[in-house]
Each structure stands twice: as C-alpha cells, then as structure tokens.
mmCIF file of C-alpha atoms in Angstrom:
data_model
loop_
_atom_site.group_PDB
_atom_site.id
_atom_site.type_symbol
_atom_site.label_atom_id
_atom_site.label_comp_id
_atom_site.label_asym_id
_atom_site.label_seq_id
_atom_site.Cartn_x
_atom_site.Cartn_y
_atom_site.Cartn_z
ATOM 1 C CA MET A 90 -179.895 81.721 39.841
ATOM 2 C CA ALA A 91 -179.235 83.669 43.060
ATOM 3 C CA GLU A 92 -178.145 80.478 44.842
ATOM 4 C CA SER A 93 -175.739 79.594 42.002
ATOM 5 C CA ILE A 94 -174.270 83.101 42.094
ATOM 6 C CA GLN A 95 -173.902 82.951 45.875
ATOM 7 C CA ASP A 96 -172.005 79.643 45.652
ATOM 8 C CA ALA A 97 -169.639 81.089 43.040
ATOM 9 C CA VAL A 98 -169.010 84.284 45.035
ATOM 10 C CA SER A 99 -168.361 82.305 48.218
ATOM 11 C CA ARG A 100 -165.848 80.053 46.431
ATOM 12 C CA ALA A 101 -164.091 83.007 44.812
ATOM 13 C CA LEU A 102 -163.667 84.765 48.156
ATOM 14 C CA GLU A 103 -162.589 81.620 50.003
ATOM 15 C CA GLU A 104 -160.006 80.634 47.380
ATOM 16 C CA ALA A 105 -158.519 84.103 46.965
ATOM 17 C CA PRO A 106 -154.989 84.319 48.439
ATOM 18 C CA GLU A 107 -154.553 86.961 51.125
ATOM 19 C CA ARG A 108 -153.218 90.239 49.763
ATOM 20 C CA ASN A 109 -152.012 93.402 51.442
ATOM 21 C CA PHE A 110 -154.556 95.487 49.543
ATOM 22 C CA ARG A 111 -158.340 95.567 49.188
ATOM 23 C CA GLU A 112 -159.270 93.531 46.133
ATOM 24 C CA THR A 113 -162.202 94.126 43.850
ATOM 25 C CA VAL A 114 -164.630 91.372 42.937
ATOM 26 C CA ASP A 115 -164.959 91.049 39.171
ATOM 27 C CA LEU A 116 -167.359 89.308 36.840
ATOM 28 C CA ALA A 117 -166.088 87.698 33.631
ATOM 29 C CA ILE A 118 -168.611 86.896 30.910
ATOM 30 C CA ASN A 119 -168.061 84.720 27.833
ATOM 31 C CA LEU A 120 -170.357 85.259 24.851
ATOM 32 C CA ARG A 121 -171.223 82.857 22.025
ATOM 33 C CA ASP A 122 -173.090 82.813 18.709
ATOM 34 C CA LEU A 123 -172.607 86.547 18.144
ATOM 35 C CA ASP A 124 -170.743 88.316 15.344
ATOM 36 C CA LEU A 125 -168.887 90.897 17.413
ATOM 37 C CA ASN A 126 -167.338 92.413 14.292
ATOM 38 C CA ASP A 127 -170.782 93.988 13.900
ATOM 39 C CA PRO A 128 -170.952 96.837 16.443
ATOM 40 C CA ASN A 129 -174.712 96.284 16.774
ATOM 41 C CA ASN A 130 -174.033 92.940 18.460
ATOM 42 C CA ARG A 131 -171.574 94.271 21.017
ATOM 43 C CA VAL A 132 -172.423 94.767 24.673
ATOM 44 C CA ASP A 133 -172.177 98.398 25.772
ATOM 45 C CA GLU A 134 -174.224 99.095 28.888
ATOM 46 C CA SER A 135 -174.066 101.460 31.848
ATOM 47 C CA ILE A 136 -175.587 99.520 34.744
ATOM 48 C CA VAL A 137 -176.389 100.936 38.184
ATOM 49 C CA LEU A 138 -175.415 98.395 40.836
ATOM 50 C CA PRO A 139 -178.093 98.260 43.562
ATOM 51 C CA ARG A 140 -175.496 97.692 46.304
ATOM 52 C CA GLY A 141 -172.818 100.006 44.953
ATOM 53 C CA THR A 142 -169.443 99.184 43.455
ATOM 54 C CA GLY A 143 -167.545 99.013 46.741
ATOM 55 C CA GLN A 144 -164.891 101.204 45.126
ATOM 56 C CA GLU A 145 -164.202 104.858 44.550
ATOM 57 C CA THR A 146 -165.574 106.000 41.200
ATOM 58 C CA ARG A 147 -163.891 109.075 39.730
ATOM 59 C CA ILE A 148 -166.319 111.451 38.030
ATOM 60 C CA VAL A 149 -165.429 114.643 36.161
ATOM 61 C CA VAL A 150 -168.058 117.208 35.187
ATOM 62 C CA PHE A 151 -167.935 119.743 32.358
ATOM 63 C CA ALA A 152 -170.174 122.605 33.452
ATOM 64 C CA GLU A 153 -170.409 126.319 34.124
ATOM 65 C CA GLY A 154 -172.385 128.650 36.358
ATOM 66 C CA GLU A 155 -174.805 127.247 38.930
ATOM 67 C CA THR A 156 -174.403 123.655 37.723
ATOM 68 C CA ALA A 157 -170.648 123.854 38.188
ATOM 69 C CA LEU A 158 -171.038 125.245 41.698
ATOM 70 C CA ARG A 159 -173.417 122.448 42.720
ATOM 71 C CA ALA A 160 -171.194 119.792 41.180
ATOM 72 C CA GLU A 161 -168.077 120.926 43.051
ATOM 73 C CA ASP A 162 -169.192 119.326 46.317
ATOM 74 C CA VAL A 163 -169.699 115.836 44.886
ATOM 75 C CA ALA A 164 -167.614 115.516 41.696
ATOM 76 C CA ASP A 165 -163.886 114.778 41.678
ATOM 77 C CA ASP A 166 -163.290 117.688 39.322
ATOM 78 C CA VAL A 167 -165.336 120.328 37.492
ATOM 79 C CA LEU A 168 -164.034 121.840 34.255
ATOM 80 C CA ASP A 169 -165.387 124.885 32.450
ATOM 81 C CA GLY A 170 -165.233 125.860 28.793
ATOM 82 C CA ASP A 171 -161.767 127.408 29.090
ATOM 83 C CA ALA A 172 -160.358 124.267 30.716
ATOM 84 C CA LEU A 173 -161.970 122.187 27.978
ATOM 85 C CA GLU A 174 -160.313 124.276 25.294
ATOM 86 C CA GLU A 175 -156.934 123.938 27.029
ATOM 87 C CA LEU A 176 -157.313 120.161 27.138
ATOM 88 C CA GLY A 177 -158.087 120.194 23.436
ATOM 89 C CA GLY A 178 -154.629 121.607 22.837
ATOM 90 C CA ASP A 179 -152.809 119.180 25.136
ATOM 91 C CA ASP A 180 -153.221 115.625 23.895
ATOM 92 C CA ASP A 181 -151.175 114.049 26.699
ATOM 93 C CA ALA A 182 -153.158 115.811 29.436
ATOM 94 C CA ALA A 183 -156.424 114.816 27.750
ATOM 95 C CA LYS A 184 -155.354 111.165 27.569
ATOM 96 C CA ASP A 185 -154.242 111.167 31.217
ATOM 97 C CA LEU A 186 -157.587 112.632 32.291
ATOM 98 C CA ALA A 187 -159.500 110.066 30.236
ATOM 99 C CA ASP A 188 -157.518 107.146 31.676
ATOM 100 C CA GLU A 189 -157.891 108.371 35.281
ATOM 101 C CA THR A 190 -161.637 109.038 35.067
ATOM 102 C CA ASP A 191 -164.414 106.458 35.248
ATOM 103 C CA PHE A 192 -167.236 108.679 33.973
ATOM 104 C CA PHE A 193 -167.691 112.131 32.494
ATOM 105 C CA ILE A 194 -170.844 114.237 32.751
ATOM 106 C CA ALA A 195 -171.384 117.405 30.737
ATOM 107 C CA GLU A 196 -174.014 120.076 30.346
ATOM 108 C CA ALA A 197 -175.809 119.317 27.096
ATOM 109 C CA ASN A 198 -174.849 122.659 25.542
ATOM 110 C CA MET A 199 -171.139 121.784 25.965
ATOM 111 C CA MET A 200 -171.346 118.432 24.177
ATOM 112 C CA GLN A 201 -170.573 119.853 20.741
ATOM 113 C CA ASP A 202 -167.370 121.484 21.981
ATOM 114 C CA ILE A 203 -166.404 118.312 23.855
ATOM 115 C CA GLY A 204 -166.793 116.362 20.631
ATOM 116 C CA ARG A 205 -164.615 118.905 18.841
ATOM 117 C CA TYR A 206 -161.856 119.129 21.456
ATOM 118 C CA LEU A 207 -161.869 115.677 23.067
ATOM 119 C CA GLY A 208 -163.852 113.383 20.764
ATOM 120 C CA THR A 209 -160.764 111.630 19.393
ATOM 121 C CA VAL A 210 -159.576 110.890 22.949
ATOM 122 C CA LEU A 211 -162.827 110.043 24.737
ATOM 123 C CA GLY A 212 -164.652 108.356 21.844
ATOM 124 C CA PRO A 213 -162.344 105.356 21.318
ATOM 125 C CA ARG A 214 -162.217 104.823 25.091
ATOM 126 C CA GLY A 215 -166.005 104.743 25.328
ATOM 127 C CA LYS A 216 -165.918 107.708 27.690
ATOM 128 C CA MET A 217 -167.895 110.424 25.960
ATOM 129 C CA PRO A 218 -169.811 112.311 28.672
ATOM 130 C CA THR A 219 -173.357 111.629 29.754
ATOM 131 C CA PRO A 220 -175.283 114.772 28.688
ATOM 132 C CA LEU A 221 -176.894 116.696 31.530
ATOM 133 C CA GLN A 222 -180.189 118.241 30.433
ATOM 134 C CA PRO A 223 -181.356 121.583 31.939
ATOM 135 C CA ASP A 224 -183.909 119.819 34.159
ATOM 136 C CA ASP A 225 -181.462 117.168 35.408
ATOM 137 C CA ASP A 226 -180.151 117.411 38.956
ATOM 138 C CA VAL A 227 -176.362 117.285 38.656
ATOM 139 C CA VAL A 228 -175.900 116.057 42.239
ATOM 140 C CA GLU A 229 -178.370 113.178 41.789
ATOM 141 C CA THR A 230 -176.741 112.269 38.471
ATOM 142 C CA ILE A 231 -173.275 112.149 40.034
ATOM 143 C CA GLU A 232 -174.450 110.076 43.013
ATOM 144 C CA ARG A 233 -176.147 107.589 40.683
ATOM 145 C CA MET A 234 -173.064 107.287 38.493
ATOM 146 C CA LYS A 235 -170.889 106.575 41.526
ATOM 147 C CA ASN A 236 -172.773 103.266 41.704
ATOM 148 C CA THR A 237 -172.556 102.627 37.954
ATOM 149 C CA VAL A 238 -170.309 100.246 36.055
ATOM 150 C CA GLN A 239 -169.671 100.175 32.321
ATOM 151 C CA VAL A 240 -170.220 96.715 30.854
ATOM 152 C CA ARG A 241 -168.540 96.661 27.462
ATOM 153 C CA SER A 242 -167.470 93.751 25.254
ATOM 154 C CA GLY A 243 -165.931 95.542 22.306
ATOM 155 C CA ASP A 244 -165.071 92.878 19.734
ATOM 156 C CA ARG A 245 -164.008 90.349 22.398
ATOM 157 C CA ARG A 246 -166.073 87.332 23.400
ATOM 158 C CA THR A 247 -164.779 87.550 26.979
ATOM 159 C CA PHE A 248 -165.061 90.768 28.952
ATOM 160 C CA HIS A 249 -164.983 91.862 32.596
ATOM 161 C CA THR A 250 -166.654 94.298 34.942
ATOM 162 C CA ARG A 251 -166.338 94.938 38.655
ATOM 163 C CA VAL A 252 -169.233 93.940 40.862
ATOM 164 C CA GLY A 253 -167.979 94.812 44.334
ATOM 165 C CA ALA A 254 -165.116 94.514 46.786
ATOM 166 C CA GLU A 255 -163.882 91.584 48.835
ATOM 167 C CA ASP A 256 -165.070 93.063 52.149
ATOM 168 C CA MET A 257 -168.647 93.644 50.974
ATOM 169 C CA ASP A 258 -171.452 91.441 52.224
ATOM 170 C CA ILE A 259 -171.789 88.388 49.964
ATOM 171 C CA ASP A 260 -175.521 88.992 49.481
ATOM 172 C CA ASP A 261 -174.778 92.513 48.218
ATOM 173 C CA ILE A 262 -172.300 91.189 45.647
ATOM 174 C CA VAL A 263 -174.851 88.568 44.597
ATOM 175 C CA ASP A 264 -177.501 91.260 44.070
ATOM 176 C CA ASN A 265 -175.112 93.241 41.875
ATOM 177 C CA ILE A 266 -174.221 90.233 39.737
ATOM 178 C CA ASP A 267 -177.864 89.226 39.390
ATOM 179 C CA VAL A 268 -178.743 92.680 38.011
ATOM 180 C CA ILE A 269 -175.949 92.510 35.416
ATOM 181 C CA ILE A 270 -176.833 89.002 34.234
ATOM 182 C CA ARG A 271 -180.532 89.855 33.960
ATOM 183 C CA ARG A 272 -179.725 92.979 31.931
ATOM 184 C CA LEU A 273 -177.498 91.021 29.562
ATOM 185 C CA GLU A 274 -180.058 88.262 29.119
ATOM 186 C CA ALA A 275 -182.702 90.884 28.300
ATOM 187 C CA ASP A 276 -180.507 92.744 25.805
ATOM 188 C CA LEU A 277 -178.687 89.963 23.951
ATOM 189 C CA GLU A 278 -180.293 88.758 20.725
ATOM 190 C CA LYS A 279 -180.822 85.190 21.957
ATOM 191 C CA GLY A 280 -180.872 86.019 25.635
ATOM 192 C CA PRO A 281 -179.242 83.397 27.899
ATOM 193 C CA GLN A 282 -178.251 81.332 24.848
ATOM 194 C CA ASN A 283 -175.694 84.008 23.940
ATOM 195 C CA ILE A 284 -173.940 83.587 27.290
ATOM 196 C CA ASP A 285 -171.328 80.829 27.207
ATOM 197 C CA GLY A 286 -170.140 81.166 30.798
ATOM 198 C CA VAL A 287 -170.057 83.489 33.791
ATOM 199 C CA TYR A 288 -167.192 83.580 36.295
ATOM 200 C CA VAL A 289 -166.520 85.433 39.549
ATOM 201 C CA LYS A 290 -163.024 86.274 40.782
ATOM 202 C CA THR A 291 -161.159 88.666 43.016
ATOM 203 C CA THR A 292 -158.483 90.886 41.463
ATOM 204 C CA MET A 293 -155.684 88.318 41.914
ATOM 205 C CA GLY A 294 -157.683 85.197 42.741
ATOM 206 C CA PRO A 295 -158.811 82.184 40.692
ATOM 207 C CA ALA A 296 -162.067 82.273 38.724
ATOM 208 C CA SER A 297 -165.154 80.514 40.080
ATOM 209 C CA GLU A 298 -167.818 79.562 37.544
ATOM 210 C CA VAL A 299 -171.479 80.417 38.095
ATOM 211 C CA PRO A 300 -173.395 77.203 37.272
ATOM 212 C CA THR A 301 -176.178 77.716 34.744
#
C-alpha cells in the first residue's frame, strides 16, 4: 500500500501546475455500499497525522484561571466565560469565529454553557469543542490538535481532507495518508470494501488515483 500511495503522491506533485502560493496536499475518498442518510454510517474522525499537517491550524480555547494562562502561549485565542456569553448574543461574530477556527478546546465545566450559547453555530459545523478534563494538560492537547485533521463525510460519498503541503517530504505525506486509510478501513462496516477510490491532489492540481 505504501508504494501505491507514494506513486500517487509523486504523480500529484509532478503534475501540479506551478502556483505563486504554497499549496496543500489533499486526499479525496469515495465511499460505496453505505447508506449515508443514516448518521451511524457516516465518517466522522479526528486523526492525528504522524508527520503533521504542514499547515497552520487555528485553535481557540475556552478556559479560565490557570488553564487559560497556560493556553495563552500556544493557542491562537483564549476566551473566558464573559467572552462566551458575548458571543452567544452576537450570531455573526460567532459564525465568523467558527469558520475561522479549525478546532475548539474547552474546560469540561464550560461545555454546558458552550452548548447553550454556541451549540446552534458550532454543532452543525461539526466544531463543538473537545472537552478538557481537570487532569488533561492543555498545552499537550493543543500541540496534539495542531497535527490533527477532521475526516468527515457527512451525507456525501466523496469527501476530502488535507494530508500535508507540497513542500513536505514525500515520505512524510505518504505516512500521513497511510494512517488515514488504515483508520478508515478499521472503522468502516465492510472495511476496504466500503472504499471505492482514493485520490491525491494539490489544491489546484489534477487528482492522482491511489491504486488498490
């Protein structure tokens, strides 16, 4: 499998037209033989990429006290209970924050208020925060999530996720893709039989199929 992935990544990078910006490398996955109208059959996974995403990942933390202080050095923003309440009264600001942010983390005791104030904004976007338990290290959690991608199909048979950047080492991109495919094969009802095709592409480049 690794050799097939490497061939596909190499082709995708070679065939990508030159751009004046740094492109991401994306994975497109086609599913089959699944009723995606049933939410239980949908893919919804947070996967830590072993070689990192190759991109900036924006993380916002809802916390107070010592946890908030520790998070300030590594998170993109830290919001307390008052800021949360303000967002609850400003739908446009809440939507902007949700669209700009890759992941949210929140102290577990704030989750109920987040559901009350922001549930209708974050829920449909699949961005409800990861709860931070009292024994969890907020810095470690943030660093791990910086290397995390959300792999989500919704009700669509074809879905995408980023697996790196065009200037990353090919072997690193291959490792990332391998982890995602293995996770999907382990979680899907019929394993590899539920995967109809896997493709690699840069942001603006043509798709290169991973032979199976």
